[in-house]
């Protein structure tokens, strides 16, 4: 709503058949009509607002008191209001009984004997302001006349609308004026009504105190029940948590044992693998040394063979030239100095020389001499040395055994050594702590 505050000149509005004094200090609410203007005093507005703000859940009804003036227009002045108590309001409308009217007239006589009834007031909290047939019927029956109004108020949204009956309809008046003047009548009524209301308020407060006490007791009991439920729930949850922790602890212990056994097995396998790798490297080093020794032996044999063939060639040359004795003597000396069986070679060479000297010119005698190289006596000792080295190597090489299904250390000891006494040595050599913890496919060293 648009509010405009201004002062009207009473002289301009006082023209007409009768003198009319308009209020000077006024405030305009909404858009007013030219032929019908409503002025409501500020004390009345204050009283009606206080009446409805006490309890926004109740419907309030009041009688509007004032003056109606016709002078080149119609003017309605509202300067008093009487609260209607115990009025019945239902779906059929507002019911004004005779008892209610009796109390209304008593208040009029006591407080507003110089004023007349100019309409009524209806406050309906939470409902939109609109006219219906029941309200219209109440207005026509109880407040007949085109100078009487109905002021409907919605206190939550703070909206108010005036209605007046004209030509068979309830016409809406959207604008009015609030004026400010000294109003002794309304002040007296408000003071007296406030004392009565204070007694009612005290009664209501006492009732509210008992109600609040009862509600507090109920609430405390509910809170206690709620706490008990929470404690029971927490106890159940804690019990479940304890069970879960126990289960987890047992599982971890079992897993720890399994992990420990697995670590031991891995350690044994790692140790066996390292041992096998070390032995393999040793074997490779020994094979390399044997190959180097065999190569050196072959070189020595080649040197010996070449030396032997040179001597034979010299013997053959001396034989051809006829110097038999010196050659024989030389061969004899060679035989004497050779302690490893070269005498046979000298004997072999002496026999052909003694028998075949006359046939000096024959070539076959020369070609048969190299045959003596087919029996290299000097090479026989290295073969014996090689055999002894192979035997020594075979004796030093580590022996392994791959565990098969159904094997035990006792069975392996009996199978290899024909006795069970080697079980402890097998365990010591392979780092086996438990004789029963061996695996299929595991490779172990044999002592």
XYZ file of C-alpha atoms in Angstrom, residues 54-370:
317
model
C -2.085 -11.192 21.376
C -2.977 -14.449 19.699
C -2.694 -14.811 15.936
C -4.590 -18.100 16.045
C -7.912 -16.546 17.120
C -10.559 -14.655 15.198
C -11.264 -11.247 16.715
C -14.453 -9.185 16.390
C -15.013 -5.545 17.432
C -17.713 -2.883 17.063
C -16.624 0.380 15.415
C -17.920 3.595 17.026
C -17.907 7.101 15.520
C -19.872 9.596 13.414
C -21.255 9.556 9.850
C -21.568 12.939 8.095
C -23.027 13.857 4.702
C -21.868 17.245 3.344
C -21.123 17.428 -0.380
C -19.979 13.883 0.074
C -20.082 11.208 2.693
C -17.581 11.121 5.540
C -17.194 8.422 8.146
C -15.196 9.120 11.313
C -14.199 6.109 13.458
C -13.018 7.215 16.910
C -13.798 4.188 19.104
C -13.847 0.369 19.150
C -15.390 -2.182 21.520
C -13.989 -5.699 21.708
C -16.707 -8.368 21.400
C -15.873 -11.306 23.659
C -17.232 -14.848 23.408
C -18.607 -14.294 19.930
C -19.275 -17.494 18.003
C -17.596 -17.744 14.593
C -18.092 -20.813 12.388
C -18.584 -21.737 8.785
C -21.938 -19.998 8.683
C -20.482 -16.661 9.760
C -20.357 -14.563 12.943
C -23.204 -15.043 15.398
C -24.228 -11.976 17.425
C -26.544 -13.196 20.191
C -28.740 -11.080 22.444
C -26.353 -11.463 25.352
C -23.505 -10.223 23.202
C -25.524 -7.171 22.127
C -26.431 -6.476 25.729
C -22.748 -6.338 26.716
C -22.003 -4.176 23.658
C -24.631 -1.606 24.627
C -23.396 -1.585 28.208
C -19.891 -0.696 26.975
C -21.338 1.957 24.638
C -23.255 3.545 27.485
C -20.188 3.467 29.746
C -17.492 4.637 27.344
C -18.958 5.896 24.062
C -22.418 7.374 24.864
C -21.836 10.303 22.474
C -20.967 8.073 19.504
C -22.952 5.751 17.296
C -22.271 2.370 15.716
C -20.680 2.917 12.265
C -19.639 -0.667 11.460
C -17.717 -3.652 12.717
C -14.239 -5.167 12.634
C -13.262 -8.768 11.709
C -9.734 -10.224 11.999
C -9.162 -13.628 10.402
C -5.433 -14.619 10.720
C -3.946 -16.728 7.943
C -6.837 -16.318 5.484
C -7.001 -13.990 2.494
C -9.273 -10.999 2.762
C -12.296 -11.731 0.608
C -16.018 -11.346 0.873
C -18.410 -14.303 1.014
C -22.125 -14.735 1.386
C -22.057 -15.537 5.108
C -20.159 -12.353 5.986
C -22.371 -10.357 3.662
C -25.460 -11.792 5.350
C -24.163 -10.892 8.818
C -23.390 -7.339 7.689
C -26.835 -6.796 6.164
C -28.670 -8.266 9.152
C -26.659 -6.670 11.954
C -25.288 -3.446 10.395
C -27.827 -2.242 7.853
C -27.322 1.073 6.075
C -25.014 2.409 3.387
C -23.001 4.464 5.907
C -21.884 1.464 7.920
C -18.667 -0.362 6.995
C -16.856 -3.636 7.608
C -13.108 -3.480 8.258
C -11.448 -6.826 7.517
C -7.897 -7.323 8.765
C -5.281 -10.041 8.184
C -2.724 -9.526 11.021
C 0.002 -11.833 9.695
C 0.428 -10.017 6.394
C -0.778 -6.741 7.959
C -3.408 -6.082 5.310
C -6.770 -4.340 5.837
C -9.697 -3.547 3.527
C -12.962 -1.661 4.114
C -16.282 -2.852 2.658
C -19.668 -1.076 2.503
C -23.029 -2.271 1.261
C -24.430 -0.412 -1.736
C -26.868 -1.416 -4.497
C -27.049 -5.027 -3.321
C -23.284 -5.643 -3.255
C -20.439 -5.275 -0.769
C -18.252 -2.639 -2.363
C -14.527 -2.530 -1.615
C -12.974 0.689 -0.312
C -9.232 0.353 -0.731
C -8.158 3.704 0.703
C -8.713 5.538 3.993
C -7.147 8.110 6.315
C -5.589 7.766 9.745
C -5.851 10.943 11.796
C -4.194 11.990 15.038
C -6.195 13.807 17.746
C -6.720 13.695 21.456
C -9.182 10.892 22.104
C -10.081 10.686 25.785
C -12.914 8.221 25.284
C -10.735 5.642 23.583
C -7.878 6.175 26.020
C -10.198 5.468 28.990
C -11.582 2.341 27.353
C -8.101 1.071 26.503
C -6.888 1.596 30.075
C -9.852 -0.250 31.572
C -9.764 -2.931 28.954
C -6.030 -3.384 29.513
C -6.605 -4.118 33.256
C -9.220 -6.709 32.356
C -6.931 -8.162 29.769
C -4.101 -8.288 32.280
C -6.230 -10.486 34.582
C -7.024 -12.732 31.639
C -3.387 -12.750 30.690
C -2.441 -13.742 34.224
C -4.936 -16.584 34.170
C -3.625 -17.664 30.823
C -0.063 -17.404 32.106
C -0.944 -19.585 35.114
C -2.550 -22.113 32.825
C 0.413 -21.855 30.545
C 2.735 -22.386 33.527
C 0.982 -25.618 34.482
C 0.942 -26.693 30.875
C 4.622 -25.861 30.495
C 5.436 -27.795 33.671
C 3.531 -30.821 32.442
C 5.164 -30.545 29.036
C 8.607 -30.236 30.643
C 7.951 -33.409 32.668
C 6.837 -35.260 29.550
C 9.834 -33.970 27.666
C 12.225 -35.002 30.428
C 10.746 -38.483 30.455
C 11.040 -38.727 26.700
C 14.633 -37.549 26.873
C 15.365 -40.157 29.544
C 13.822 -42.878 27.393
C 15.794 -41.596 24.430
C 19.018 -41.689 26.462
C 18.296 -45.255 27.524
C 17.775 -46.256 23.924
C 21.007 -44.560 22.955
C 22.893 -46.325 25.756
C 21.464 -49.687 24.735
C 22.403 -49.019 21.140
C 25.920 -47.959 22.125
C 26.301 -51.088 24.251
C 25.258 -53.272 21.321
C 27.601 -51.447 18.978
C 30.509 -51.735 21.437
C 29.870 -55.475 21.851
C 29.912 -55.936 18.096
C 33.128 -53.913 17.846
C 34.786 -56.047 20.543
C 33.822 -59.211 18.665
C 35.179 -57.776 15.436
C 38.469 -56.838 17.137
C 38.801 -60.355 18.595
C 38.134 -61.957 15.223
C 40.659 -59.671 13.561
C 43.242 -60.462 16.260
C 42.793 -64.217 15.879
C 42.990 -63.934 12.123
C 46.156 -61.857 12.367
C 47.782 -64.408 14.688
C 46.979 -67.245 12.270
C 48.253 -65.196 9.386
C 51.397 -64.368 11.380
C 52.138 -68.066 11.868
C 51.577 -68.700 8.183
C 53.765 -65.747 7.261
C 56.515 -67.001 9.590
C 56.443 -70.467 8.024
C 56.441 -68.956 4.581
C 59.407 -66.752 5.460
C 61.327 -69.789 6.734
C 60.531 -71.700 3.542
C 61.595 -68.748 1.416
C 64.793 -68.419 3.430
C 65.595 -72.116 2.885
C 64.850 -71.880 -0.818
C 66.940 -68.725 -1.092
C 69.809 -70.360 0.777
C 69.622 -73.430 -1.481
C 69.545 -71.226 -4.557
C 72.561 -69.242 -3.346
C 74.428 -72.439 -2.474
C 73.619 -73.909 -5.877
C 74.804 -70.740 -7.602
C 78.057 -70.707 -5.597
C 78.699 -74.381 -6.393
C 77.961 -73.756 -10.050
C 80.467 -70.895 -10.126
C 83.070 -73.111 -8.398
C 82.407 -75.862 -10.927
C 82.782 -73.418 -13.812
C 86.075 -72.158 -12.348
C 87.340 -75.756 -11.958
C 86.276 -76.604 -15.501
C 88.159 -73.549 -16.743
C 91.296 -74.644 -14.854
C 90.972 -78.214 -16.223
C 90.591 -76.910 -19.759
C 93.690 -74.748 -19.307
C 95.617 -77.787 -17.928
C 94.437 -80.012 -20.785
C 95.524 -77.407 -23.316
C 98.972 -77.158 -21.658
C 99.253 -80.943 -21.681
C 98.411 -81.071 -25.383
C 101.097 -78.483 -26.080
C 103.648 -80.543 -24.127
C 102.630 -83.648 -26.065
C 103.081 -81.826 -29.350
C 106.564 -80.731 -28.270
C 107.455 -84.294 -27.239
C 106.151 -85.718 -30.474
C 108.090 -83.215 -32.519
C 111.241 -83.995 -30.542
C 110.793 -87.703 -31.029
C 110.228 -87.360 -34.741
C 113.414 -85.267 -35.043
C 115.528 -87.927 -33.374
C 114.054 -90.603 -35.589
C 114.761 -88.479 -38.620
C 118.367 -88.107 -37.468
C 118.684 -91.897 -36.991
C 117.306 -92.483 -40.445
C 119.746 -90.025 -42.004
C 122.754 -91.577 -40.207
C 121.650 -95.016 -41.229
C 121.496 -94.051 -44.842
C 124.928 -92.516 -44.719
C 126.391 -95.668 -43.189
C 127.318 -94.353 -39.774
C 125.514 -97.054 -37.864
C 127.613 -97.271 -34.744
C 127.513 -93.672 -33.800
C 123.786 -93.673 -34.162
C 123.558 -96.793 -32.109
C 125.718 -95.265 -29.499
C 123.603 -92.178 -29.486
C 120.466 -94.271 -29.198
C 122.033 -96.220 -26.387
C 122.804 -93.001 -24.547
C 119.243 -91.846 -25.100
C 118.039 -95.130 -23.738
C 120.239 -94.719 -20.703
C 119.024 -91.221 -20.005
C 115.354 -92.016 -20.606
C 113.926 -93.451 -17.414
C 110.297 -93.544 -18.482
C 110.424 -96.435 -21.034
C 112.087 -94.897 -24.084
C 114.425 -97.900 -24.222
C 111.804 -99.686 -26.172
C 112.018 -97.088 -28.858
C 115.813 -97.509 -29.094
C 115.430 -101.262 -29.265
C 112.879 -100.937 -31.967
C 115.155 -98.750 -33.969
C 118.240 -100.945 -33.397
C 116.701 -104.111 -34.791
C 115.916 -102.752 -38.215
C 119.297 -101.107 -38.418
C 121.159 -104.376 -37.704
C 119.176 -106.469 -40.162
C 118.488 -104.057 -42.906
C 121.911 -102.343 -43.255
C 122.789 -104.145 -46.521
C 119.657 -102.738 -48.118
C 120.705 -99.188 -47.623
C 119.464 -98.079 -50.958
C 115.898 -99.274 -50.328
C 113.435 -96.433 -49.664
C 110.961 -98.471 -47.601
C 113.462 -98.758 -44.776
C 113.341 -95.013 -44.420
C 109.557 -94.815 -44.601
C 109.046 -97.474 -41.934
C 110.879 -95.491 -39.286
C 108.095 -93.007 -38.621
